[in-house]
mmCIF file with all atom_site columns, C-alpha atoms in Angstrom:
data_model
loop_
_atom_site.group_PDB
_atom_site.id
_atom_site.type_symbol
_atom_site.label_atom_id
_atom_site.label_alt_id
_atom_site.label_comp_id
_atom_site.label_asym_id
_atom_site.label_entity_id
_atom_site.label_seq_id
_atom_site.pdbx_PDB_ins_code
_atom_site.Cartn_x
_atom_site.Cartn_y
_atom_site.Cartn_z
_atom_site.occupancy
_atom_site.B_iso_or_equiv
_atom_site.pdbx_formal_charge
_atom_site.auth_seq_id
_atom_site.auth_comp_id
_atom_site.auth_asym_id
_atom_site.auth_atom_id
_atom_site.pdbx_PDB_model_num
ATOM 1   C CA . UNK L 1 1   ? 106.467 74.795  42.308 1.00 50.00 ? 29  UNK L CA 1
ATOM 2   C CA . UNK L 1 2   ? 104.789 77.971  41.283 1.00 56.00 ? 30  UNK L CA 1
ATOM 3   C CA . UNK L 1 3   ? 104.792 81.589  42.211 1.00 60.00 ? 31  UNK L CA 1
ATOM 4   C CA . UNK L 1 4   ? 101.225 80.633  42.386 1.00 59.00 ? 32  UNK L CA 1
ATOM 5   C CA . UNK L 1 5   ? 101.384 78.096  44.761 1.00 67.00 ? 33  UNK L CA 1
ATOM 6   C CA . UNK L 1 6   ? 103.771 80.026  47.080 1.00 68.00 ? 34  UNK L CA 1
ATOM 7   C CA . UNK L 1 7   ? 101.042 82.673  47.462 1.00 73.00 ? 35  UNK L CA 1
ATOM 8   C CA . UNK L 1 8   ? 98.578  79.991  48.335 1.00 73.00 ? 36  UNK L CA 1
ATOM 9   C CA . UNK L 1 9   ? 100.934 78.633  50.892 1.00 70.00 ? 37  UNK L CA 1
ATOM 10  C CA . UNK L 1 10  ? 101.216 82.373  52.911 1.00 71.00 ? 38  UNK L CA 1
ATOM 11  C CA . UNK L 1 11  ? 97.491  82.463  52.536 1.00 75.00 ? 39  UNK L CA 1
ATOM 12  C CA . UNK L 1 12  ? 97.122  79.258  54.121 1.00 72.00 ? 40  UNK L CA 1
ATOM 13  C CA . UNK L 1 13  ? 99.568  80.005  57.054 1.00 68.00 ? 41  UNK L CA 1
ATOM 14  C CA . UNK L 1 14  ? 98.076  82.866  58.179 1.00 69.00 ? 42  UNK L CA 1
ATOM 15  C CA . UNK L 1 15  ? 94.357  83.110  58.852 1.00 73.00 ? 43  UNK L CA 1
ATOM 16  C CA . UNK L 1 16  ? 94.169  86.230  60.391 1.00 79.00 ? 44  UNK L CA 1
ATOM 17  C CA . UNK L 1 17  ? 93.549  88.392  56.488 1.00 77.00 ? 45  UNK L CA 1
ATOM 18  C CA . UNK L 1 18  ? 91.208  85.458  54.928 1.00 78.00 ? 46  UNK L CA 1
ATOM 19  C CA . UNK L 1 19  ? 89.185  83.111  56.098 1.00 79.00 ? 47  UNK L CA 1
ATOM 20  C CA . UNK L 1 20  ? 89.133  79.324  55.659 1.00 79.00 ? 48  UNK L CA 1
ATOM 21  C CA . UNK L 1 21  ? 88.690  78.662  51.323 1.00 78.00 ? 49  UNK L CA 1
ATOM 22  C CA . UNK L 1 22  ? 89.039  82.242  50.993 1.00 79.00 ? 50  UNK L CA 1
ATOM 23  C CA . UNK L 1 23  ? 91.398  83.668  48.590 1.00 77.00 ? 51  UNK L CA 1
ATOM 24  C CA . UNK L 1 24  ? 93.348  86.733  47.245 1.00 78.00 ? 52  UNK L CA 1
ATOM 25  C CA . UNK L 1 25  ? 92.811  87.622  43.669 1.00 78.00 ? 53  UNK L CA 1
ATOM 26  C CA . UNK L 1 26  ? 96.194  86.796  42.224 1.00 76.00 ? 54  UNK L CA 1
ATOM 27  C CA . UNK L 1 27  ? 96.887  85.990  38.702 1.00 76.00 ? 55  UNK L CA 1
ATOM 28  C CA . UNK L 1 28  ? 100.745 84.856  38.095 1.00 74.00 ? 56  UNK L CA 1
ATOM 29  C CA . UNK L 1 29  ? 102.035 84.675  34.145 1.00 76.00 ? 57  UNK L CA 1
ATOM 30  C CA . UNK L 1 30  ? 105.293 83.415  33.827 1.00 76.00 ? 58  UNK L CA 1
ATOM 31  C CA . UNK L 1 31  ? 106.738 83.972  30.309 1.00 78.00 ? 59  UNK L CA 1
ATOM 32  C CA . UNK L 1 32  ? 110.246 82.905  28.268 1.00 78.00 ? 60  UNK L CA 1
ATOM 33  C CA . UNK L 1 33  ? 111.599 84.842  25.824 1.00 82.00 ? 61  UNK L CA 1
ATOM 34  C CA . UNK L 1 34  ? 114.900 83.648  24.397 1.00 85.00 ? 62  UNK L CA 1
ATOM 35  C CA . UNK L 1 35  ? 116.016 87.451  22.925 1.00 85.00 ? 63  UNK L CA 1
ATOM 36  C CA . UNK L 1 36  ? 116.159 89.137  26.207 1.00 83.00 ? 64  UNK L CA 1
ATOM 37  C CA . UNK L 1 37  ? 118.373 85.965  27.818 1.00 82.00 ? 65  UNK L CA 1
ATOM 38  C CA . UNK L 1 38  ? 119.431 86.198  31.416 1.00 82.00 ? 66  UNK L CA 1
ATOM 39  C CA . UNK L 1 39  ? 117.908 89.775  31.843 1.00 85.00 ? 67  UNK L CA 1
ATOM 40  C CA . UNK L 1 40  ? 114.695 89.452  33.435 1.00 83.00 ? 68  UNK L CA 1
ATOM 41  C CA . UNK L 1 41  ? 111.890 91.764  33.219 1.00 83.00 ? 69  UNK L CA 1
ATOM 42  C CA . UNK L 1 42  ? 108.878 91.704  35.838 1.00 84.00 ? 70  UNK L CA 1
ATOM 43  C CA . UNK L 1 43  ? 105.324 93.956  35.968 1.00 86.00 ? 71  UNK L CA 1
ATOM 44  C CA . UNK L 1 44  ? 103.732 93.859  39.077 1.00 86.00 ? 72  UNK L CA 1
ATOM 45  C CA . UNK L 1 45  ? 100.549 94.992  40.221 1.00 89.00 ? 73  UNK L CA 1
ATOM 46  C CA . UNK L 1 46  ? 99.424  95.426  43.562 1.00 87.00 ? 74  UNK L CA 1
ATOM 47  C CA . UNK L 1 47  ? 95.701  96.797  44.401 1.00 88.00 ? 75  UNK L CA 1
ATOM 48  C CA . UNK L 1 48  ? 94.346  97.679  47.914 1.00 87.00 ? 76  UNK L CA 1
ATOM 49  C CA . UNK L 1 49  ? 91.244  98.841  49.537 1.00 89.00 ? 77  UNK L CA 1
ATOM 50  C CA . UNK L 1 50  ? 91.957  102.485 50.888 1.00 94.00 ? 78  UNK L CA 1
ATOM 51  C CA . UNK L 1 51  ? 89.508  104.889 53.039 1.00 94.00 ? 79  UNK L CA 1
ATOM 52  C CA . UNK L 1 52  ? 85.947  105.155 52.082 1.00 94.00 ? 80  UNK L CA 1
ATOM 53  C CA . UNK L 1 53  ? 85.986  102.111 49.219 1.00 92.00 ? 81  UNK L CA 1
ATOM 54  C CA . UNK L 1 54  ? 88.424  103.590 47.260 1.00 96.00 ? 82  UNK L CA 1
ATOM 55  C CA . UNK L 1 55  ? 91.569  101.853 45.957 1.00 95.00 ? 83  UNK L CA 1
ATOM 56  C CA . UNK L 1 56  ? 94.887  102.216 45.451 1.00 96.00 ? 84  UNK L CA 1
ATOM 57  C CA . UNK L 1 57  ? 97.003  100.687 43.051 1.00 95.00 ? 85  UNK L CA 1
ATOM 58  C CA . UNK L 1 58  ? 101.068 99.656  42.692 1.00 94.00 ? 86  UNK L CA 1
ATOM 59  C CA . UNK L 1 59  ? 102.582 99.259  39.326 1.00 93.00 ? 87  UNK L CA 1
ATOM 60  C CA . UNK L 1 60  ? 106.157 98.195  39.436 1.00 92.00 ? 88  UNK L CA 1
ATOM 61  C CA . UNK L 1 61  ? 108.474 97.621  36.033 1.00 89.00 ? 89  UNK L CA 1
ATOM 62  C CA . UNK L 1 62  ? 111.630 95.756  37.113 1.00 86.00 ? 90  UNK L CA 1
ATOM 63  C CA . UNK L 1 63  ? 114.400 94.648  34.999 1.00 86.00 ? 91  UNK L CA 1
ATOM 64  C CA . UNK L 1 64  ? 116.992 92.844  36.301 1.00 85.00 ? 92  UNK L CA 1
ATOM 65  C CA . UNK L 1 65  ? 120.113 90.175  35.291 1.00 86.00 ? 93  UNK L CA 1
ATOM 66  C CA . UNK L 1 66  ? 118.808 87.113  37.389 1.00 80.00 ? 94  UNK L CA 1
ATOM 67  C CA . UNK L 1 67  ? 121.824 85.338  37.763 1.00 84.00 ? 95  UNK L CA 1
ATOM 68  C CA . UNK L 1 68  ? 123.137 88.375  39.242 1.00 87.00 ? 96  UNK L CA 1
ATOM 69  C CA . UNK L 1 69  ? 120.210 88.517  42.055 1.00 83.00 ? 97  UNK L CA 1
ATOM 70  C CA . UNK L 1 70  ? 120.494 85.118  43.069 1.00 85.00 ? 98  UNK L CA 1
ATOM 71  C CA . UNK L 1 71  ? 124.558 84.911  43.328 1.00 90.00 ? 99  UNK L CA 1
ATOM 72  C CA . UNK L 1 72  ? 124.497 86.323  46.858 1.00 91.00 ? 100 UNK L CA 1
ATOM 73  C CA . UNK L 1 73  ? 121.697 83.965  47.684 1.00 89.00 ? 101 UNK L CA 1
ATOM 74  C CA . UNK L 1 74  ? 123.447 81.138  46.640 1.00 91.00 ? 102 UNK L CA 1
ATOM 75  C CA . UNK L 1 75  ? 126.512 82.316  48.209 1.00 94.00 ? 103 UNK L CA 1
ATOM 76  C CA . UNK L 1 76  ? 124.549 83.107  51.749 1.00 93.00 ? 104 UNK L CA 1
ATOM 77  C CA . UNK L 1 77  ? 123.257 79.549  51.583 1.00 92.00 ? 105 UNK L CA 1
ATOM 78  C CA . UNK L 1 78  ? 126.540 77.632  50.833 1.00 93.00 ? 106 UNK L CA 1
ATOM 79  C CA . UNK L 1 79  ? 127.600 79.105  54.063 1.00 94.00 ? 107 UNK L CA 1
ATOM 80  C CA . UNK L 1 80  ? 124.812 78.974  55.991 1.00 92.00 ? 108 UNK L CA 1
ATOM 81  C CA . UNK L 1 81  ? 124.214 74.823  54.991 1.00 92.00 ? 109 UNK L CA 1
ATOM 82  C CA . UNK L 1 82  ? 128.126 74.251  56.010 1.00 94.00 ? 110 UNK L CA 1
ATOM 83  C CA . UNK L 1 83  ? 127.625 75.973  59.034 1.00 93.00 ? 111 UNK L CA 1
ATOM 84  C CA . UNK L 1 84  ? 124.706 73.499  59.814 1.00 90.00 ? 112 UNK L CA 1
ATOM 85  C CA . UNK L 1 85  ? 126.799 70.533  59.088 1.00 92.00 ? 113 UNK L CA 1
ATOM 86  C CA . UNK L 1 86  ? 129.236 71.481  61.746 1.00 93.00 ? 114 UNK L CA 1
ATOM 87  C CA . UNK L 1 87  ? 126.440 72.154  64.293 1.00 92.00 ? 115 UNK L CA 1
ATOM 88  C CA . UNK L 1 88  ? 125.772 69.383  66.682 1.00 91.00 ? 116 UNK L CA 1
ATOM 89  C CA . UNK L 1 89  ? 123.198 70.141  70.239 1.00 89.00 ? 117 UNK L CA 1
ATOM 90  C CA . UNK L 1 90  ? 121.591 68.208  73.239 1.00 87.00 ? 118 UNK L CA 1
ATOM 91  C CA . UNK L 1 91  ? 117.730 68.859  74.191 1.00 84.00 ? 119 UNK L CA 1
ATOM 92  C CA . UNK L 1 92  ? 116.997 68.649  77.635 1.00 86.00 ? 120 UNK L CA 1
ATOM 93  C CA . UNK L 1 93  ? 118.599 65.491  79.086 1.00 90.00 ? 121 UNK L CA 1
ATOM 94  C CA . UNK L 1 94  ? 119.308 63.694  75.889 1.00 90.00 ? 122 UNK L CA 1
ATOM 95  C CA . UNK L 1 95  ? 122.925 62.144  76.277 1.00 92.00 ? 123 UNK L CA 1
ATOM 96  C CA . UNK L 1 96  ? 123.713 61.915  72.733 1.00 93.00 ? 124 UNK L CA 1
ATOM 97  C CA . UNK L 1 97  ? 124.423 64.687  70.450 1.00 92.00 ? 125 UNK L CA 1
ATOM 98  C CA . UNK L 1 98  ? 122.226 65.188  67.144 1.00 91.00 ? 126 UNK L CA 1
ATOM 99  C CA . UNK L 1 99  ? 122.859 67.324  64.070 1.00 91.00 ? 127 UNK L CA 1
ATOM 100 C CA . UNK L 1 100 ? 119.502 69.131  62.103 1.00 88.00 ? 128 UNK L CA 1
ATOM 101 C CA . UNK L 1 101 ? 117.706 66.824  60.022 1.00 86.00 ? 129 UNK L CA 1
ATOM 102 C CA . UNK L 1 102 ? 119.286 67.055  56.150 1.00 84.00 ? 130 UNK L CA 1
ATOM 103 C CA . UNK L 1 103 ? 115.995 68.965  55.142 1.00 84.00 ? 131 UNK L CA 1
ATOM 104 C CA . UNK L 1 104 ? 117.536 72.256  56.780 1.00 84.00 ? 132 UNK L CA 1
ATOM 105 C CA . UNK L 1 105 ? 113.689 74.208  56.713 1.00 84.00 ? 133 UNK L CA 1
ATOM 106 C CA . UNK L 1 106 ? 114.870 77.406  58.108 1.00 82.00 ? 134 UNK L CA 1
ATOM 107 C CA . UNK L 1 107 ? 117.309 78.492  54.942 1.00 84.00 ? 135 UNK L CA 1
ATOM 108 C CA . UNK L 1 108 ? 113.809 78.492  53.265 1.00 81.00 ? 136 UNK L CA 1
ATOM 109 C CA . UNK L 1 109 ? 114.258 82.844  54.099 1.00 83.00 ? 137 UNK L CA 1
ATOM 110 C CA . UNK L 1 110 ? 116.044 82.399  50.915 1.00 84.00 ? 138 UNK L CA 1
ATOM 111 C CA . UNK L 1 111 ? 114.073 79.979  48.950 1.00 80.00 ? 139 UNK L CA 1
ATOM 112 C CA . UNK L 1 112 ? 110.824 80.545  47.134 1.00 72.00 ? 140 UNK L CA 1
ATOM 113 C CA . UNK L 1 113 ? 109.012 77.475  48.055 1.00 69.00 ? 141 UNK L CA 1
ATOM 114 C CA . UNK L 1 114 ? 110.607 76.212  51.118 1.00 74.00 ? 142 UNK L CA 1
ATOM 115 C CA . UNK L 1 115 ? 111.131 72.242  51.510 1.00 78.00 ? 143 UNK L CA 1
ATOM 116 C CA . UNK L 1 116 ? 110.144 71.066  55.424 1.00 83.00 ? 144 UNK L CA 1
ATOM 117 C CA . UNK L 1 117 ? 110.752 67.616  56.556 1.00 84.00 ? 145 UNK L CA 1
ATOM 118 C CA . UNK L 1 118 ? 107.585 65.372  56.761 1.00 85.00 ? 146 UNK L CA 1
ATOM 119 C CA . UNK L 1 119 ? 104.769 65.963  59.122 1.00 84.00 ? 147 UNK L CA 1
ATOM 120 C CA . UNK L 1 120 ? 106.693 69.689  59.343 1.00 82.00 ? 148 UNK L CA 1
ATOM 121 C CA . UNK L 1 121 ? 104.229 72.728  58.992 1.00 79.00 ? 149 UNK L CA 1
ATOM 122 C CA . UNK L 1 122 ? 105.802 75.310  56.016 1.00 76.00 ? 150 UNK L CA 1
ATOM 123 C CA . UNK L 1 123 ? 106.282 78.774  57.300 1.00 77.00 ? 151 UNK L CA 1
ATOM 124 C CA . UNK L 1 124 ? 105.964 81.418  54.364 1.00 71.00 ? 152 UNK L CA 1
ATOM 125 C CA . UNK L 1 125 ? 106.421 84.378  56.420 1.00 75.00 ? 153 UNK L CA 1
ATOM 126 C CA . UNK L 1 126 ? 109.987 86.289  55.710 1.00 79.00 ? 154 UNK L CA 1
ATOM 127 C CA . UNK L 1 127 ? 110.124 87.719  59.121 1.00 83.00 ? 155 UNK L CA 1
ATOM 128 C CA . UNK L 1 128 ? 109.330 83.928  60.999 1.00 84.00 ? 156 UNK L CA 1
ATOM 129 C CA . UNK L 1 129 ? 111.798 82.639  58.814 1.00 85.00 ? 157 UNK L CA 1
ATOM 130 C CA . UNK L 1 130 ? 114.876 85.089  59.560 1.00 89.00 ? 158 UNK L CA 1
ATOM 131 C CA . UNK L 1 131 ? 113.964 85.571  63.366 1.00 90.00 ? 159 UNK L CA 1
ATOM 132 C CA . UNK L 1 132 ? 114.718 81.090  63.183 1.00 88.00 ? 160 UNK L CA 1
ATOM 133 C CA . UNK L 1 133 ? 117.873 81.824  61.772 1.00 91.00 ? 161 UNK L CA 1
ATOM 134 C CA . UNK L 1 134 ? 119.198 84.626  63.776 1.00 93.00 ? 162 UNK L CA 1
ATOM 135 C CA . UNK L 1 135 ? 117.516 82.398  67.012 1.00 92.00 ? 163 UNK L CA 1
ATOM 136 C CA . UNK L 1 136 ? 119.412 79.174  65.728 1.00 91.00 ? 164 UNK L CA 1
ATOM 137 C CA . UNK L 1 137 ? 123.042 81.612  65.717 1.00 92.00 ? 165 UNK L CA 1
ATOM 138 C CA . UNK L 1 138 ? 122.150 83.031  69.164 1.00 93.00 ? 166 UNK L CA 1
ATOM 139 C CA . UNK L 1 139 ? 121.847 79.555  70.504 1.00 90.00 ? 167 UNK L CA 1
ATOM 140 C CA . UNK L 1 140 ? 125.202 78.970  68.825 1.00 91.00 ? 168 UNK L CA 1
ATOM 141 C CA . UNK L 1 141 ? 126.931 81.264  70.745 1.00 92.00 ? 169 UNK L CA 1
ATOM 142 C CA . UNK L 1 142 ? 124.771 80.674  74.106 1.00 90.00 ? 170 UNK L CA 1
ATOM 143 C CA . UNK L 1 143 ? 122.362 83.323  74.024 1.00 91.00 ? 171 UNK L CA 1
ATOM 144 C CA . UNK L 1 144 ? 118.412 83.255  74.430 1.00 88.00 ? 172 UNK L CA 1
ATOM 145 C CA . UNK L 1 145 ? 116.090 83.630  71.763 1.00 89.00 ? 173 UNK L CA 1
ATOM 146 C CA . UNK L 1 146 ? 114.466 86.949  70.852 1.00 88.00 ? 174 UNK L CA 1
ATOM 147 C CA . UNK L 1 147 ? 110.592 86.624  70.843 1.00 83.00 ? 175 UNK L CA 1
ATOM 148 C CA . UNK L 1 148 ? 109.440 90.199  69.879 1.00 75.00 ? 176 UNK L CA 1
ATOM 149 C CA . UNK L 1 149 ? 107.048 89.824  72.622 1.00 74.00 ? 177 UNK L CA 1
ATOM 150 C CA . UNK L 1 150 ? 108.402 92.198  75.077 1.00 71.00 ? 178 UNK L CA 1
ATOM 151 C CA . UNK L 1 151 ? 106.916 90.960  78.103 1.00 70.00 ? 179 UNK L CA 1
ATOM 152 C CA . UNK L 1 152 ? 109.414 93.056  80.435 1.00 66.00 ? 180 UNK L CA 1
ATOM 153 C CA . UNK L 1 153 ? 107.031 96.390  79.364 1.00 68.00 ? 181 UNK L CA 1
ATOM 154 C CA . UNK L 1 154 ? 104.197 94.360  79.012 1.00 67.00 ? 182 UNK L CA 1
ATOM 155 C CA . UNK L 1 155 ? 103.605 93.331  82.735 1.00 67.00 ? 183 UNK L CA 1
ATOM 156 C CA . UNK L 1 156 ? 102.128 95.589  85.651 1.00 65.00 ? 184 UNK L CA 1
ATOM 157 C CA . UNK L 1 157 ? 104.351 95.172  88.321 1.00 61.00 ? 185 UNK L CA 1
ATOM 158 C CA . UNK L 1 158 ? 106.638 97.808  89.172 1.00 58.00 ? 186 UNK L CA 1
ATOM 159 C CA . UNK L 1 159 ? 109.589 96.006  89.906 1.00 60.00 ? 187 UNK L CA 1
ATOM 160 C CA . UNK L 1 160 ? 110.213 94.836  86.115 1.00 51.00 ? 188 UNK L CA 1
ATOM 161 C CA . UNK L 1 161 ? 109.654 98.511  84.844 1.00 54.00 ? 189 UNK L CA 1
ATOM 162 C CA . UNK L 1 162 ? 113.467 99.105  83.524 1.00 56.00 ? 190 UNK L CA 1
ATOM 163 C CA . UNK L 1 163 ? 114.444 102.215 83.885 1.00 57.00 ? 191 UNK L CA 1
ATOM 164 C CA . UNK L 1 164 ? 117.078 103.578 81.033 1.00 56.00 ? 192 UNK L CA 1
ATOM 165 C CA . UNK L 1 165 ? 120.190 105.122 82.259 1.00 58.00 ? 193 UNK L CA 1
ATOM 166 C CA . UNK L 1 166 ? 121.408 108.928 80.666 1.00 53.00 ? 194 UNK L CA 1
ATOM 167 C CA . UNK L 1 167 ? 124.978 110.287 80.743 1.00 54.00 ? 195 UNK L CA 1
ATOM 168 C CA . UNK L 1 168 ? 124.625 113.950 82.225 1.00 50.00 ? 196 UNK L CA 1
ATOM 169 C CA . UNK L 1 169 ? 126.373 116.950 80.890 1.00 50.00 ? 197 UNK L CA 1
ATOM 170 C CA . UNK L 1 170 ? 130.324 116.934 80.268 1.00 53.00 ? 198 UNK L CA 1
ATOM 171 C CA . UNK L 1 171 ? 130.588 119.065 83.856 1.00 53.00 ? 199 UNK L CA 1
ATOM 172 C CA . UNK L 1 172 ? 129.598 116.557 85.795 1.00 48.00 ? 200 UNK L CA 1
ATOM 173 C CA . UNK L 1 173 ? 131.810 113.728 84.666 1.00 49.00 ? 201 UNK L CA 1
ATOM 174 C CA . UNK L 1 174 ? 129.804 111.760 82.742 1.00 47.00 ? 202 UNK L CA 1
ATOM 175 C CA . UNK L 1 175 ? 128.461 110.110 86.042 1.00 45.00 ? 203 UNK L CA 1
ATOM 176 C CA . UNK L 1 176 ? 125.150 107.771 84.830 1.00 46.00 ? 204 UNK L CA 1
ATOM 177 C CA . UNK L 1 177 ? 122.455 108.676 86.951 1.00 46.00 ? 205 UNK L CA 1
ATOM 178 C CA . UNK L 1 178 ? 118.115 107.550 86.202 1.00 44.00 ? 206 UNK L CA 1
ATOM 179 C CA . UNK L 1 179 ? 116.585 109.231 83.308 1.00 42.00 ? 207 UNK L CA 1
ATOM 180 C CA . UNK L 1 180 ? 115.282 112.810 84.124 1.00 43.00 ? 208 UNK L CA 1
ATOM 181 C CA . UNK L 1 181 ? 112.928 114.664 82.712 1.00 41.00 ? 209 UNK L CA 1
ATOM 182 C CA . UNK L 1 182 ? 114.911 116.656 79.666 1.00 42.00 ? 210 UNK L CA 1
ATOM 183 C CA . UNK L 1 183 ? 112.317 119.618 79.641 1.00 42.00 ? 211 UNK L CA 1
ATOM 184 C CA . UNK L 1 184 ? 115.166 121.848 81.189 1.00 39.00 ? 212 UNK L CA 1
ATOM 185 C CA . UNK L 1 185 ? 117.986 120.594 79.084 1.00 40.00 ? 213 UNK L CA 1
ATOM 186 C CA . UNK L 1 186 ? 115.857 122.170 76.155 1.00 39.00 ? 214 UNK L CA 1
ATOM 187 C CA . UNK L 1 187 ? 116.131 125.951 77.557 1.00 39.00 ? 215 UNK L CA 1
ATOM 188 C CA . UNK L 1 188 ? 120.457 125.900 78.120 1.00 37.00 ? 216 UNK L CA 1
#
């Protein structure tokens, strides 16, 4: 598996920037060199299309001890794979418990090229793949899943409009009372 390939697979999961065959221009060089050991040393270059046809480009030098940057990985995902093993759920009216299939798809968030169970569509996107892990804790611990759609401010009925509550000034007790308009507050 390539750094290559892994840009390929976002591409491919996300139609919205390219269409179908279409392609970023990406050229990935991977080189060893024995003197410099564990330390690794990356050049990036990133160019975009700005305002009027111009462009704007991205050069980043990085030089790093890799070992280093992947021990908390490798940590996170010790814990998070032995957390799995003790997980067990029910779906719906199923009477038997089941555990995750042993291809665990969602620690891919720390994985460059994730591994899904057959027949399984690969997710490349960082945010997808934390928002399944923080979902998968939340069930854990018998909450709902967060969406990020925000249909509660999305909708036009009045009665779901939420309305925050305010503390008022330390002379009146800290009583909560509905949000104000804080255009006088601004003059004391």
């Amino acid at each position: 598996i390539s750094k290559s390939n892994v840009v390929d697979d976002m591409v491919n999961s996300n139609r919205v920037l390219y269409s179908q065959g279409e392609t970023p221009d990406h050229c990935v060089v991977i080189k060893y060199v024995p003197h410099v050991g564990d330390s690794k040393r990356a050049m990036d270059e990133y160019t975009s299309e700005i305002m009027m046809g111009g462009t704007n480009t991205l050069v980043i030098h990085n030089t790093c001890e890799d070992s280093l940057l992947a021990s908390p990985l490798i940590i996170d995902l010790i814990v998070l794979a032995e957390l799995c093993e003790r997980i067990q759920f029910k779906v719906g009216n199923e009477t038997q418990f089941q555990k995750f299939n042993s291809v665990l798809s969602f620690l891919s968030y720390m994985c460059k090229a994730p591994l899904v169970p057959r027949g399984t569509p690969v997710v490349n996107s960082l945010f997808r793949q934390r928002c399944c892990i923080e979902n998968i804790l939340r069930a854990c611990i018998g909450l709902s899943p967060i969406n990020h759609m925000l249909l509660e401010y999305k909708m036009h009925r009045p009665e779901t409009i939420v309305i925050p509550k305010t503390r008022v000034s330390k002379k009146d007790k800290d009583i909560p009372k509905e949000s104000e308009s804080d255009d006088t507050d601004c003059e004391k």
